Each structure stands twice: as C-alpha cells, then as structure tokens.
PDB file of C-alpha atoms in Angstrom:
ATOM      1  CA  UNK B   1      -3.256  27.198 -38.761  1.00 51.00           C
ATOM      2  CA  UNK B   2      -3.496  30.520 -37.029  1.00 63.00           C
ATOM      3  CA  UNK B   3      -0.315  31.887 -35.430  1.00 76.00           C
ATOM      4  CA  UNK B   4      -2.390  32.595 -32.369  1.00 79.00           C
ATOM      5  CA  UNK B   5      -2.046  28.945 -31.521  1.00 85.00           C
ATOM      6  CA  UNK B   6       1.717  29.400 -31.122  1.00 89.00           C
ATOM      7  CA  UNK B   7       1.064  29.954 -27.453  1.00 92.00           C
ATOM      8  CA  UNK B   8      -0.038  27.297 -25.007  1.00 92.00           C
ATOM      9  CA  UNK B   9      -1.559  30.024 -22.813  1.00 94.00           C
ATOM     10  CA  UNK B  10      -3.785  31.342 -25.598  1.00 94.00           C
ATOM     11  CA  UNK B  11      -4.870  27.823 -26.480  1.00 95.00           C
ATOM     12  CA  UNK B  12      -5.824  27.275 -22.850  1.00 95.00           C
ATOM     13  CA  UNK B  13      -7.724  30.579 -22.621  1.00 96.00           C
ATOM     14  CA  UNK B  14      -9.701  29.719 -25.745  1.00 95.00           C
ATOM     15  CA  UNK B  15     -10.339  26.178 -24.489  1.00 95.00           C
ATOM     16  CA  UNK B  16     -11.755  27.483 -21.231  1.00 95.00           C
ATOM     17  CA  UNK B  17     -13.932  30.084 -22.955  1.00 96.00           C
ATOM     18  CA  UNK B  18     -15.074  27.510 -25.495  1.00 95.00           C
ATOM     19  CA  UNK B  19     -16.571  25.505 -22.662  1.00 89.00           C
ATOM     20  CA  UNK B  20     -17.917  28.440 -20.663  1.00 91.00           C
ATOM     21  CA  UNK B  21     -18.876  31.011 -23.320  1.00 84.00           C
ATOM     22  CA  UNK B  22     -17.987  33.870 -21.012  1.00 89.00           C
ATOM     23  CA  UNK B  23     -16.297  34.435 -17.689  1.00 93.00           C
ATOM     24  CA  UNK B  24     -14.536  37.008 -15.589  1.00 95.00           C
ATOM     25  CA  UNK B  25     -10.905  38.059 -15.785  1.00 96.00           C
ATOM     26  CA  UNK B  26     -10.297  36.944 -12.204  1.00 95.00           C
ATOM     27  CA  UNK B  27     -11.627  33.490 -12.865  1.00 95.00           C
ATOM     28  CA  UNK B  28      -9.422  32.990 -15.929  1.00 95.00           C
ATOM     29  CA  UNK B  29      -6.432  34.276 -14.005  1.00 96.00           C
ATOM     30  CA  UNK B  30      -6.954  31.891 -11.140  1.00 96.00           C
ATOM     31  CA  UNK B  31      -7.938  28.880 -13.189  1.00 94.00           C
ATOM     32  CA  UNK B  32      -4.953  29.190 -15.531  1.00 94.00           C
ATOM     33  CA  UNK B  33      -2.557  30.433 -12.854  1.00 95.00           C
ATOM     34  CA  UNK B  34      -1.488  33.563 -14.733  1.00 96.00           C
ATOM     35  CA  UNK B  35      -0.377  37.010 -13.655  1.00 96.00           C
ATOM     36  CA  UNK B  36      -2.541  40.056 -14.432  1.00 95.00           C
ATOM     37  CA  UNK B  37      -0.052  41.304 -17.004  1.00 96.00           C
ATOM     38  CA  UNK B  38       0.342  37.998 -18.753  1.00 95.00           C
ATOM     39  CA  UNK B  39      -3.384  37.364 -18.999  1.00 96.00           C
ATOM     40  CA  UNK B  40      -4.024  40.931 -20.183  1.00 96.00           C
ATOM     41  CA  UNK B  41      -1.392  40.584 -22.889  1.00 95.00           C
ATOM     42  CA  UNK B  42      -2.902  37.401 -24.266  1.00 95.00           C
ATOM     43  CA  UNK B  43      -6.494  38.627 -24.010  1.00 97.00           C
ATOM     44  CA  UNK B  44      -5.592  41.725 -26.010  1.00 96.00           C
ATOM     45  CA  UNK B  45      -4.016  39.581 -28.688  1.00 95.00           C
ATOM     46  CA  UNK B  46      -7.077  37.358 -28.858  1.00 95.00           C
ATOM     47  CA  UNK B  47      -9.321  40.414 -28.997  1.00 96.00           C
ATOM     48  CA  UNK B  48      -7.316  41.978 -31.819  1.00 94.00           C
ATOM     49  CA  UNK B  49      -7.965  38.850 -33.846  1.00 93.00           C
ATOM     50  CA  UNK B  50     -11.657  39.001 -32.931  1.00 95.00           C
ATOM     51  CA  UNK B  51     -11.622  35.645 -31.191  1.00 96.00           C
ATOM     52  CA  UNK B  52     -12.873  37.125 -27.926  1.00 97.00           C
ATOM     53  CA  UNK B  53     -14.458  40.331 -26.661  1.00 97.00           C
ATOM     54  CA  UNK B  54     -13.760  42.130 -23.399  1.00 97.00           C
ATOM     55  CA  UNK B  55     -16.328  44.242 -21.638  1.00 96.00           C
ATOM     56  CA  UNK B  56     -14.983  46.420 -18.846  1.00 93.00           C
ATOM     57  CA  UNK B  57     -17.264  47.897 -16.221  1.00 94.00           C
ATOM     58  CA  UNK B  58     -16.614  49.617 -12.920  1.00 93.00           C
ATOM     59  CA  UNK B  59     -18.543  48.295  -9.962  1.00 88.00           C
ATOM     60  CA  UNK B  60     -17.976  49.908  -6.564  1.00 90.00           C
ATOM     61  CA  UNK B  61     -14.682  51.420  -7.769  1.00 91.00           C
ATOM     62  CA  UNK B  62     -13.463  48.042  -8.931  1.00 90.00           C
ATOM     63  CA  UNK B  63     -12.784  47.243 -12.558  1.00 89.00           C
ATOM     64  CA  UNK B  64     -14.587  44.153 -13.744  1.00 92.00           C
ATOM     65  CA  UNK B  65     -13.665  42.572 -17.064  1.00 95.00           C
ATOM     66  CA  UNK B  66     -16.043  40.123 -18.665  1.00 96.00           C
ATOM     67  CA  UNK B  67     -14.452  37.991 -21.345  1.00 97.00           C
ATOM     68  CA  UNK B  68     -16.504  36.311 -24.015  1.00 97.00           C
ATOM     69  CA  UNK B  69     -15.597  34.041 -26.905  1.00 97.00           C
ATOM     70  CA  UNK B  70     -16.841  35.043 -30.369  1.00 97.00           C
ATOM     71  CA  UNK B  71     -18.271  32.800 -33.082  1.00 97.00           C
ATOM     72  CA  UNK B  72     -14.925  33.126 -34.882  1.00 96.00           C
ATOM     73  CA  UNK B  73     -13.089  32.167 -31.689  1.00 96.00           C
ATOM     74  CA  UNK B  74     -15.208  29.058 -31.270  1.00 96.00           C
ATOM     75  CA  UNK B  75     -14.681  28.038 -34.880  1.00 96.00           C
ATOM     76  CA  UNK B  76     -10.925  28.550 -34.727  1.00 95.00           C
ATOM     77  CA  UNK B  77     -10.566  26.622 -31.481  1.00 95.00           C
ATOM     78  CA  UNK B  78     -12.765  23.807 -32.785  1.00 95.00           C
ATOM     79  CA  UNK B  79     -10.670  23.557 -35.953  1.00 94.00           C
ATOM     80  CA  UNK B  80      -7.458  23.498 -33.937  1.00 94.00           C
ATOM     81  CA  UNK B  81      -8.688  20.804 -31.583  1.00 95.00           C
ATOM     82  CA  UNK B  82     -10.124  18.697 -34.375  1.00 95.00           C
ATOM     83  CA  UNK B  83      -6.890  18.853 -36.329  1.00 94.00           C
ATOM     84  CA  UNK B  84      -4.831  17.758 -33.329  1.00 94.00           C
ATOM     85  CA  UNK B  85      -7.250  14.949 -32.558  1.00 95.00           C
ATOM     86  CA  UNK B  86      -7.317  13.814 -36.191  1.00 95.00           C
ATOM     87  CA  UNK B  87      -3.521  13.787 -36.401  1.00 94.00           C
ATOM     88  CA  UNK B  88      -3.152  11.902 -33.144  1.00 94.00           C
ATOM     89  CA  UNK B  89      -5.403   9.137 -34.443  1.00 90.00           C
ATOM     90  CA  UNK B  90      -3.429   8.555 -37.637  1.00 70.00           C
ATOM     91  CA  UNK B  91      -2.513   5.074 -38.684  1.00 49.00           C
TER      92      UNK B  91
ATOM     93  CA  UNK Y   1       2.961  23.281 -19.317  1.00 51.00           C
ATOM     94  CA  UNK Y   2       6.022  22.783 -21.429  1.00 63.00           C
ATOM     95  CA  UNK Y   3       7.180  25.725 -23.566  1.00 76.00           C
ATOM     96  CA  UNK Y   4       7.521  23.286 -26.398  1.00 79.00           C
ATOM     97  CA  UNK Y   5       3.795  23.590 -26.849  1.00 85.00           C
ATOM     98  CA  UNK Y   6       4.223  27.263 -27.753  1.00 89.00           C
ATOM     99  CA  UNK Y   7       4.326  26.175 -31.360  1.00 91.00           C
ATOM    100  CA  UNK Y   8       1.391  24.842 -33.317  1.00 92.00           C
ATOM    101  CA  UNK Y   9       3.825  23.022 -35.613  1.00 94.00           C
ATOM    102  CA  UNK Y  10       5.466  21.131 -32.740  1.00 94.00           C
ATOM    103  CA  UNK Y  11       2.059  20.210 -31.325  1.00 95.00           C
ATOM    104  CA  UNK Y  12       1.074  18.835 -34.733  1.00 95.00           C
ATOM    105  CA  UNK Y  13       4.325  16.876 -35.108  1.00 96.00           C
ATOM    106  CA  UNK Y  14       3.825  15.304 -31.699  1.00 95.00           C
ATOM    107  CA  UNK Y  15       0.150  14.593 -32.449  1.00 95.00           C
ATOM    108  CA  UNK Y  16       1.055  12.760 -35.632  1.00 95.00           C
ATOM    109  CA  UNK Y  17       3.835  10.765 -33.970  1.00 96.00           C
ATOM    110  CA  UNK Y  18       1.573   9.985 -31.032  1.00 95.00           C
ATOM    111  CA  UNK Y  19      -0.747   8.194 -33.432  1.00 89.00           C
ATOM    112  CA  UNK Y  20       1.919   6.549 -35.574  1.00 91.00           C
ATOM    113  CA  UNK Y  21       4.770   5.863 -33.141  1.00 84.00           C
ATOM    114  CA  UNK Y  22       7.342   6.418 -35.868  1.00 89.00           C
ATOM    115  CA  UNK Y  23       7.513   7.689 -39.406  1.00 93.00           C
ATOM    116  CA  UNK Y  24       9.842   9.131 -42.003  1.00 95.00           C
ATOM    117  CA  UNK Y  25      10.927  12.741 -42.341  1.00 96.00           C
ATOM    118  CA  UNK Y  26       9.410  12.935 -45.819  1.00 95.00           C
ATOM    119  CA  UNK Y  27       6.054  11.757 -44.604  1.00 95.00           C
ATOM    120  CA  UNK Y  28       5.927  14.328 -41.790  1.00 95.00           C
ATOM    121  CA  UNK Y  29       6.984  17.038 -44.200  1.00 96.00           C
ATOM    122  CA  UNK Y  30       4.274  16.217 -46.687  1.00 95.00           C
ATOM    123  CA  UNK Y  31       1.532  15.551 -44.190  1.00 94.00           C
ATOM    124  CA  UNK Y  32       2.130  18.794 -42.286  1.00 94.00           C
ATOM    125  CA  UNK Y  33       3.072  20.812 -45.374  1.00 95.00           C
ATOM    126  CA  UNK Y  34       6.401  22.037 -44.000  1.00 95.00           C
ATOM    127  CA  UNK Y  35       9.705  22.936 -45.603  1.00 96.00           C
ATOM    128  CA  UNK Y  36      12.804  20.831 -44.926  1.00 95.00           C
ATOM    129  CA  UNK Y  37      14.356  23.596 -42.844  1.00 96.00           C
ATOM    130  CA  UNK Y  38      11.288  24.260 -40.786  1.00 95.00           C
ATOM    131  CA  UNK Y  39      10.662  20.603 -40.004  1.00 96.00           C
ATOM    132  CA  UNK Y  40      14.345  20.037 -39.193  1.00 96.00           C
ATOM    133  CA  UNK Y  41      14.332  22.976 -36.795  1.00 95.00           C
ATOM    134  CA  UNK Y  42      11.317  21.713 -34.876  1.00 95.00           C
ATOM    135  CA  UNK Y  43      12.491  18.089 -34.837  1.00 97.00           C
ATOM    136  CA  UNK Y  44      15.813  19.159 -33.357  1.00 96.00           C
ATOM    137  CA  UNK Y  45      14.007  21.104 -30.633  1.00 94.00           C
ATOM    138  CA  UNK Y  46      11.793  18.124 -29.838  1.00 95.00           C
ATOM    139  CA  UNK Y  47      14.837  15.842 -29.796  1.00 96.00           C
ATOM    140  CA  UNK Y  48      16.742  18.141 -27.433  1.00 94.00           C
ATOM    141  CA  UNK Y  49      13.873  17.797 -24.992  1.00 93.00           C
ATOM    142  CA  UNK Y  50      13.884  14.028 -25.459  1.00 95.00           C
ATOM    143  CA  UNK Y  51      10.349  13.922 -26.795  1.00 96.00           C
ATOM    144  CA  UNK Y  52      11.425  12.259 -30.037  1.00 97.00           C
ATOM    145  CA  UNK Y  53      14.446  10.479 -31.482  1.00 97.00           C
ATOM    146  CA  UNK Y  54      15.850  10.742 -34.981  1.00 97.00           C
ATOM    147  CA  UNK Y  55      17.733   7.932 -36.660  1.00 96.00           C
ATOM    148  CA  UNK Y  56      19.579   8.891 -39.808  1.00 93.00           C
ATOM    149  CA  UNK Y  57      20.733   6.274 -42.291  1.00 94.00           C
ATOM    150  CA  UNK Y  58      22.049   6.506 -45.821  1.00 93.00           C
ATOM    151  CA  UNK Y  59      20.399   4.252 -48.357  1.00 88.00           C
ATOM    152  CA  UNK Y  60      21.605   4.385 -51.964  1.00 90.00           C
ATOM    153  CA  UNK Y  61      23.237   7.754 -51.343  1.00 91.00           C
ATOM    154  CA  UNK Y  62      20.018   9.173 -49.948  1.00 90.00           C
ATOM    155  CA  UNK Y  63      19.666  10.301 -46.376  1.00 89.00           C
ATOM    156  CA  UNK Y  64      16.724   8.727 -44.628  1.00 92.00           C
ATOM    157  CA  UNK Y  65      15.540  10.060 -41.272  1.00 95.00           C
ATOM    158  CA  UNK Y  66      13.288   7.942 -39.137  1.00 96.00           C
ATOM    159  CA  UNK Y  67      11.508   9.890 -36.425  1.00 97.00           C
ATOM    160  CA  UNK Y  68      10.136   8.198 -33.351  1.00 97.00           C
ATOM    161  CA  UNK Y  69       8.226   9.493 -30.354  1.00 97.00           C
ATOM    162  CA  UNK Y  70       9.638   8.647 -26.906  1.00 97.00           C
ATOM    163  CA  UNK Y  71       7.735   7.594 -23.795  1.00 97.00           C
ATOM    164  CA  UNK Y  72       8.265  11.136 -22.460  1.00 96.00           C
ATOM    165  CA  UNK Y  73       6.944  12.576 -25.716  1.00 96.00           C
ATOM    166  CA  UNK Y  74       3.803  10.489 -25.513  1.00 96.00           C
ATOM    167  CA  UNK Y  75       3.229  11.468 -21.899  1.00 96.00           C
ATOM    168  CA  UNK Y  76       3.732  15.175 -22.558  1.00 95.00           C
ATOM    169  CA  UNK Y  77       1.434  15.168 -25.569  1.00 95.00           C
ATOM    170  CA  UNK Y  78      -1.216  13.189 -23.693  1.00 95.00           C
ATOM    171  CA  UNK Y  79      -1.079  15.661 -20.795  1.00 94.00           C
ATOM    172  CA  UNK Y  80      -1.357  18.618 -23.165  1.00 94.00           C
ATOM    173  CA  UNK Y  81      -4.322  17.156 -25.024  1.00 94.00           C
ATOM    174  CA  UNK Y  82      -6.089  16.104 -21.847  1.00 95.00           C
ATOM    175  CA  UNK Y  83      -5.688  19.559 -20.322  1.00 94.00           C
ATOM    176  CA  UNK Y  84      -7.117  21.258 -23.413  1.00 94.00           C
ATOM    177  CA  UNK Y  85     -10.021  18.822 -23.535  1.00 95.00           C
ATOM    178  CA  UNK Y  86     -10.701  19.208 -19.828  1.00 94.00           C
ATOM    179  CA  UNK Y  87     -10.695  23.010 -20.056  1.00 94.00           C
ATOM    180  CA  UNK Y  88     -12.962  23.017 -23.090  1.00 94.00           C
ATOM    181  CA  UNK Y  89     -15.542  20.970 -21.232  1.00 90.00           C
ATOM    182  CA  UNK Y  90     -15.746  23.318 -18.251  1.00 70.00           C
ATOM    183  CA  UNK Y  91     -19.100  24.417 -16.962  1.00 49.00           C
TER     184      UNK Y  91
END
C-alpha cells in the first residue's frame, strides 16, 4: 500500500476528490477544516505522486486553485478503500 | 480524526480486528504481511490508546498473543470508515 495513505488528511482529500472529480482549494479547505499551509503541503505531495493535478489561475487579482483527481489517484483510492472494506468484513 | 489513523498499517490492523473481534498475533502478521517488530510496534500504539488489548500466554514454551479490539477501537474505526465513505460519495 502506498505510503501516501499514512496520512488521514491525504486519505480524506482523495476521498473527497474521488466523489467530486474536481473542486476548488477553498472548498477543500473548508470542508476538511484545514489551514492553507497544511492543505497546500498535502496537495503538493499528492501532486508529486501524480494522484491529483492543480491548476492555478488569477482572477481579479485573486489566486484560484482548481484541484482535480487523476486516473491514478482514483485507482489508488479505490484500492485503498476496497482493501479496508475487505479486511473489515473478514470472518 | 485520531492521529492513529496516520498509518495505513494501523488502519488495516483495526479493519481486520473490526471484522474478527479477536485473533492471534501470527495471523495478523501473515495476513497483513508484516514483520514481528513492525506489528508489535503498531499493536503497542493501538493498545496505549485503548483501541485493542493484548493477552500474552505461554503455551508449551511458546508465547501466544491474542489481540482483541475494544469497544472504543470499534467506534473509532467505524467513524473513520464512515467519514471516508461519506466524503467519497460527495456531489
């Protein structure tokens, strides 16, 4: 299992993006109750591993970051979730 | 969310115990493909937070460790899983 899942925050970010495909930085921040710095740190990690992409644009002097999950990100999250679910249903 | 979930191994241990209630050290080790030291380390962490209990007995000169999930452990794992599932179903 990917070391990226050694962080509950990253798991939650991927979970949210898995359901939404893409969303804005501000939405993620609010929904997951994170600080700018913390969210940025984890998004950069996820981007380095090609699980998400970030597209930054400036609109009316304000930076807007659109975050999107990649195919690889979806697959990795799906595998993680399926493994946890499978284990939790053991007999 | 508990910092204990900042480890994919601990999440998997809890998932397995959630489904089985209790099992032996050797079974956990084999099922999750962990070394003795690694499993011991994570079990001790989970025990310190009262999410599991460990009962050690000696049978025919062999140490046997029975690992059991606590009520708190079940609740914490259930909350974690439900949060991930809820986030991944966002619209």
